[in-house]
Amino acid sequence: MSGYLKRNWETFPMEKLKRVDLPTTRINKDQIKRKSERQAGFCKAAAGDYGERLQKEMRRFVPKYPISGAIAWMRDNMRPFRDGNMAGSKAPLPNNTQKITRHIKETAYFLRSDAVGVCELPAYSVYSHQFSFKDMDAGERPLKSNHTHAIAVLIDQDDRTNQAFNGNDWISNSMSMMSYATSGFVAITLAEYIRRLGYSAKAHYAPYYDIMLPPILLMAGLGELSRMGDTVLHPFMGPRFKAAVVTTDLPMIPDKPIDFGLQDFCSRCKKCARECPSGAISDGDKIMFNGYEKWPLNVKKCTTMRVGNQHGSGCGTCVKVCPWSKPYTPFHRAVNWTMRNVKFARRFGIWGDDLMGYGKPDNKNKWWFDLEDKNGDGILSIPK
């Protein structure tokens, strides 16, 4: 079971999921062209591809809210530790790849990961060129990786806050930044540990990636591709997480992809498309794009909403309203099992999600203050 054993060392019962040889969405590897990071929505906005207003907003859409700004400050200060020198000799580890895989996963959970998966590093998941919107003067720089494996770690964005916010208010970016920074801490620490064992390792976390996350998360058995475009949906957290990755040459046993019925569910549900404030999520059928079978996403509309939001900080409406974004309680575990295992019940689950009023803000759980640094001068005011 690729290092999974039936004991409660994982946050969620991943060992109970159906494992398959290939992801549930088609990937034609011979048709995939490696992409430059410059093609990502945030990079396009920062470079001015989406207009002057969005280019200006890119400089403030995270720090304009003090919590997300504080987290991003800490996240950025970790950047120098993504990579480093490995020990001069290899540690005397057991001659058992399964034990090593289990050990690495347990280390990631010890560091407070909410989910962990391992896969062989797909060559097509490595960006062809690096482009940082924090250092645009450097331009695009060619990328390559000699690493063989990837360790993906997921961090929950906090269900209680997810219940309380409306999807695109002032706490939205902070939820993302918290999970970005925390997953980054886990990845940086794990990479440094692996280097001390005598193996090469590098951490990748937002916005400092050399790799694209979706193919790695799919192959590492951490979710299926959802209607939200390139978003991988976890069977127990839904889309309510952020991920980081460690690439390494440490030999490990890869996990297999999972199938929990999401392709059928997303083909019926369409709640994220219905509620998306920018209309970026399609309610139509899947397409083939660059070798991937996926639901199309209008990246420009999505980025414009997230970066240009004048009534909040960022946007996570799709995360908020998704029927899979539920607390891990006995009731929701039972519903989750039904959605994963009983095909005909999925249409009733979607109907019931609306009937129960899920996806609406629960104001009694709101704990944050609405504040804005309007002019980038550190002076906070109550947003109008």
XYZ file of C-alpha atoms in Angstrom:
384
model
C 0.000 0.000 0.000
C 2.917 2.296 -0.751
C 3.825 2.906 2.861
C 0.245 3.168 4.109
C -0.479 0.996 7.118
C -3.772 0.731 8.942
C -3.055 2.814 11.998
C -4.055 6.345 12.851
C -0.915 8.194 11.804
C -2.685 10.029 9.000
C -5.243 12.773 9.420
C -7.673 11.077 7.026
C -8.333 7.391 6.136
C -6.501 7.516 2.820
C -5.892 3.754 2.961
C -9.623 3.171 2.391
C -9.711 4.924 -0.979
C -9.820 3.150 -4.319
C -6.367 3.235 -5.919
C -6.007 3.181 -9.691
C -3.083 2.966 -12.090
C -3.832 6.248 -13.864
C -5.599 9.487 -12.855
C -9.332 9.638 -13.551
C -8.787 12.400 -16.114
C -6.854 11.563 -19.252
C -3.245 12.723 -19.541
C -1.565 12.281 -22.932
C 2.039 12.692 -21.884
C 3.365 12.740 -25.436
C 1.161 15.767 -26.220
C 2.108 17.860 -23.196
C 4.369 20.827 -23.802
C 6.198 22.091 -20.744
C 4.979 25.550 -19.787
C 6.853 28.608 -18.617
C 5.850 29.990 -15.227
C 5.339 33.259 -17.112
C 2.019 31.807 -18.375
C 0.497 31.642 -14.872
C -2.337 34.096 -14.176
C -0.606 36.020 -11.393
C 2.561 36.357 -13.493
C 0.546 37.673 -16.420
C -1.152 40.209 -14.153
C 2.179 41.342 -12.692
C 3.681 41.719 -16.158
C 0.805 43.915 -17.308
C -0.844 41.423 -19.664
C -4.221 42.066 -18.019
C -3.925 45.838 -17.945
C -2.376 48.593 -15.863
C -4.954 48.478 -13.048
C -4.378 44.793 -12.340
C -0.622 45.238 -12.600
C -0.825 47.909 -9.908
C -3.148 45.798 -7.745
C -0.707 42.866 -7.872
C 1.658 44.876 -5.690
C -0.931 45.335 -2.949
C -3.635 42.674 -3.162
C -1.952 40.567 -0.443
C -0.427 43.248 1.867
C -3.525 45.470 1.716
C -4.974 43.255 4.472
C -2.709 43.130 7.539
C -3.058 39.428 8.374
C -2.295 38.209 4.859
C 0.477 40.794 4.612
C 2.082 39.576 7.836
C 1.923 35.935 6.748
C 3.312 36.714 3.295
C 6.189 38.644 4.901
C 7.144 35.532 6.875
C 6.608 33.274 3.845
C 8.935 35.390 1.710
C 11.642 35.353 4.370
C 11.816 31.546 4.133
C 12.706 31.649 0.435
C 16.530 31.431 0.806
C 16.175 28.036 2.494
C 14.362 26.251 -0.352
C 17.609 24.660 -1.511
C 21.003 23.951 -0.015
C 24.004 21.663 0.201
C 23.505 18.043 1.135
C 25.618 16.128 3.628
C 28.945 14.761 2.439
C 27.887 11.159 3.005
C 24.610 9.282 3.057
C 23.024 8.388 6.389
C 22.876 4.691 7.405
C 19.194 4.255 6.571
C 17.443 0.866 6.457
C 17.805 -1.023 3.188
C 14.028 -0.963 2.852
C 12.392 1.564 0.534
C 8.963 1.011 2.076
C 10.265 1.891 5.544
C 11.985 4.997 4.189
C 8.801 6.085 2.406
C 6.786 5.588 5.570
C 9.393 7.486 7.582
C 9.349 10.482 5.235
C 5.562 10.614 5.312
C 5.451 10.397 9.091
C 8.048 13.164 9.274
C 5.786 15.363 7.152
C 2.815 14.580 9.409
C 4.987 15.283 12.466
C 5.648 18.711 10.937
C 1.842 19.211 10.855
C 0.890 18.284 7.308
C -2.771 17.394 6.828
C -2.138 15.036 3.897
C 0.999 13.641 2.274
C 1.615 11.757 -0.970
C 4.624 10.532 -2.935
C 5.084 10.063 -6.674
C 7.765 9.793 -9.294
C 8.404 13.311 -10.578
C 6.667 13.710 -13.956
C 9.065 15.440 -16.346
C 6.188 17.463 -17.784
C 5.374 18.907 -14.351
C 8.627 20.911 -14.266
C 8.282 24.428 -15.673
C 10.300 25.031 -18.831
C 11.250 28.491 -17.532
C 11.127 30.207 -14.159
C 9.538 33.638 -13.911
C 9.023 35.424 -10.613
C 6.597 38.322 -10.403
C 8.682 39.441 -7.419
C 11.790 39.697 -9.612
C 10.522 40.438 -13.109
C 13.733 42.171 -14.164
C 15.402 38.755 -14.167
C 13.075 37.641 -16.964
C 12.474 34.000 -17.840
C 15.194 31.541 -16.831
C 15.406 27.958 -18.196
C 14.654 25.226 -15.665
C 15.559 21.579 -15.354
C 15.476 19.069 -12.525
C 17.556 15.954 -11.898
C 15.244 14.813 -9.137
C 13.330 11.552 -9.455
C 10.580 11.813 -6.839
C 8.158 14.347 -5.398
C 6.653 14.558 -1.922
C 3.462 16.622 -1.817
C 2.135 18.069 1.447
C -1.287 19.641 1.946
C -2.375 22.131 4.615
C -6.052 22.752 5.407
C -7.122 26.390 5.065
C -9.178 26.094 8.293
C -12.746 24.857 8.131
C -14.059 27.190 10.848
C -12.917 30.272 8.943
C -14.157 28.731 5.699
C -17.620 28.455 7.246
C -17.555 32.063 8.411
C -16.368 33.976 5.347
C -18.513 34.762 2.300
C -15.993 33.556 -0.275
C -14.344 36.833 -1.249
C -14.205 39.083 1.799
C -11.196 40.428 3.681
C -9.994 37.166 5.250
C -9.926 35.250 1.954
C -6.278 35.871 1.062
C -5.184 35.205 4.631
C -6.607 31.690 4.450
C -4.535 31.061 1.344
C -1.410 32.717 2.757
C -1.627 30.732 6.002
C -1.695 27.442 4.106
C 0.923 28.581 1.599
C 3.303 29.615 4.374
C 2.651 26.561 6.541
C 3.069 24.140 3.657
C 6.212 26.063 2.733
C 7.593 25.638 6.258
C 6.899 21.905 6.129
C 8.476 21.550 2.678
C 11.557 23.616 3.550
C 12.130 21.682 6.777
C 11.560 18.328 5.084
C 13.918 19.220 2.224
C 16.631 20.294 4.670
C 16.185 17.045 6.605
C 16.541 14.974 3.423
C 19.688 16.918 2.503
C 21.101 16.091 5.938
C 20.460 12.436 5.130
C 22.786 12.860 2.147
C 20.269 13.266 -0.675
C 19.449 16.206 -2.913
C 16.131 17.940 -2.166
C 14.430 21.229 -2.970
C 11.244 22.808 -1.598
C 8.585 24.343 -3.842
C 5.849 26.530 -2.372
C 3.841 29.572 -3.424
C 4.977 31.693 -5.115
C 8.332 29.923 -5.441
C 7.652 26.920 -7.628
C 9.827 25.182 -10.198
C 6.997 22.727 -10.777
C 3.280 22.677 -11.557
C 1.250 21.200 -8.723
C -1.761 19.476 -10.379
C 0.039 16.556 -12.100
C 2.043 15.857 -8.946
C -1.019 15.902 -6.682
C -2.846 13.583 -9.089
C -0.004 11.071 -9.327
C 0.650 11.224 -5.568
C -2.910 10.098 -4.869
C -4.052 13.278 -3.153
C -7.112 14.068 -5.243
C -8.855 14.225 -8.594
C -9.036 17.102 -11.038
C -12.219 19.120 -10.445
C -14.536 21.421 -12.374
C -12.517 24.354 -11.000
C -10.081 24.114 -13.903
C -6.624 23.132 -12.657
C -7.740 22.630 -9.048
C -7.211 19.177 -7.561
C -9.905 18.256 -5.042
C -9.023 16.164 -1.968
C -11.588 13.520 -0.912
C -11.840 14.799 2.679
C -10.859 18.486 2.498
C -12.288 19.219 -0.932
C -10.451 22.206 -2.464
C -9.905 23.732 1.013
C -6.120 23.344 1.083
C -2.873 24.649 -0.300
C 0.062 22.461 -1.288
C 3.836 22.469 -1.347
C 6.214 19.923 -2.842
C 9.683 18.590 -2.120
C 11.526 17.194 -5.126
C 14.369 14.811 -4.338
C 16.537 11.923 -5.521
C 15.766 9.931 -2.364
C 14.357 6.542 -3.504
C 10.759 6.035 -2.366
C 7.738 3.929 -3.281
C 5.206 6.049 -5.188
C 1.552 6.155 -4.259
C -1.121 5.460 -6.836
C -3.777 7.916 -8.055
C -7.208 7.720 -6.445
C -10.779 7.442 -7.713
C -13.572 8.608 -5.422
C -16.153 9.377 -8.095
C -15.364 13.058 -8.517
C -15.612 13.130 -12.310
C -19.209 11.947 -12.138
C -19.957 14.270 -9.210
C -18.509 17.397 -10.845
C -20.307 16.636 -14.105
C -23.603 16.859 -12.184
C -22.933 19.479 -9.501
C -21.811 22.741 -11.152
C -22.275 24.671 -7.886
C -18.855 26.318 -8.161
C -19.694 27.504 -11.690
C -23.065 28.801 -10.537
C -21.616 30.755 -7.604
C -18.349 32.000 -9.166
C -18.557 35.831 -8.958
C -16.394 36.275 -12.059
C -17.973 33.605 -14.248
C -14.549 32.029 -14.710
C -15.653 28.433 -14.048
C -17.358 26.618 -16.903
C -20.658 24.756 -16.518
C -19.986 22.878 -19.772
C -18.117 19.724 -20.680
C -14.454 18.846 -20.382
C -11.948 19.637 -23.116
C -8.447 18.476 -24.029
C -5.856 21.185 -23.379
C -2.108 20.674 -23.783
C -2.546 16.927 -23.337
C -4.789 17.195 -20.261
C -8.489 16.364 -20.068
C -10.008 19.088 -17.899
C -12.877 21.478 -17.412
C -11.871 24.844 -18.896
C -11.193 27.825 -16.638
C -11.058 31.449 -17.772
C -7.783 32.307 -16.052
C -8.049 36.010 -16.884
C -11.485 36.332 -15.253
C -10.368 34.339 -12.203
C -7.167 36.355 -11.762
C -8.999 39.645 -12.287
C -11.431 38.786 -9.501
C -8.769 37.598 -7.073
C -6.292 40.411 -7.667
C -8.720 43.224 -8.448
C -11.292 42.573 -5.709
C -12.165 46.017 -4.296
C -14.469 44.689 -1.568
C -12.147 42.131 -0.043
C -8.769 40.477 -0.409
C -8.611 37.692 -2.985
C -11.367 35.192 -3.691
C -12.117 31.636 -2.614
C -15.810 31.409 -3.442
C -15.392 28.066 -5.216
C -13.658 26.678 -2.123
C -16.413 28.063 0.093
C -19.376 26.598 -1.797
C -17.937 23.230 -2.861
C -19.978 20.367 -1.327
C -16.720 18.570 -0.497
C -15.545 21.461 1.757
C -17.040 20.112 4.952
C -15.820 19.573 8.517
C -14.637 16.065 9.327
C -17.547 15.245 11.648
C -19.415 11.900 11.938
C -22.383 13.233 9.937
C -20.253 14.627 7.135
C -18.054 11.512 7.126
C -21.181 9.448 6.468
C -22.287 11.762 3.660
C -18.747 11.758 2.266
C -18.706 7.942 2.178
C -22.032 7.929 0.330
C -20.826 10.458 -2.239
C -17.674 8.434 -2.825
C -19.314 5.045 -3.091
C -22.975 5.369 -4.177
C -23.245 6.848 -7.658
C -27.021 7.398 -7.779
C -26.938 9.200 -4.410
C -24.700 11.998 -5.698
C -27.533 13.935 -7.338
C -29.413 13.927 -4.022
C -26.266 15.012 -2.190
C -25.943 18.038 -4.441
C -29.610 18.925 -3.907
C -29.245 18.405 -0.151
C -26.204 20.670 0.009
C -28.329 23.577 -1.230
C -31.288 22.569 0.926
C -29.142 22.656 4.076
C -27.887 26.129 3.175
C -24.232 25.119 2.871
C -22.017 27.661 1.157
C -23.520 30.634 2.975
C -21.489 32.562 5.576
C -21.951 31.604 9.227
C -21.424 34.970 10.908
C -21.211 33.591 14.429
C -17.792 32.154 13.559
C -16.370 35.415 12.207
C -13.321 36.339 14.272
C -11.401 38.821 12.066
C -11.661 42.589 11.617
C -12.237 44.150 8.199
C -9.278 46.479 7.645
C -7.478 47.825 4.590
C -4.166 49.493 3.830
C -5.615 51.597 1.039
C -2.517 53.444 -0.129
C 0.309 51.094 0.814
C 1.536 53.422 3.559
C 0.755 51.129 6.494
C -2.209 53.236 7.619
C -5.232 51.006 8.173
C -8.841 52.021 7.762
C -12.226 50.321 7.749
C -13.095 49.451 4.127
C -16.086 51.236 2.672
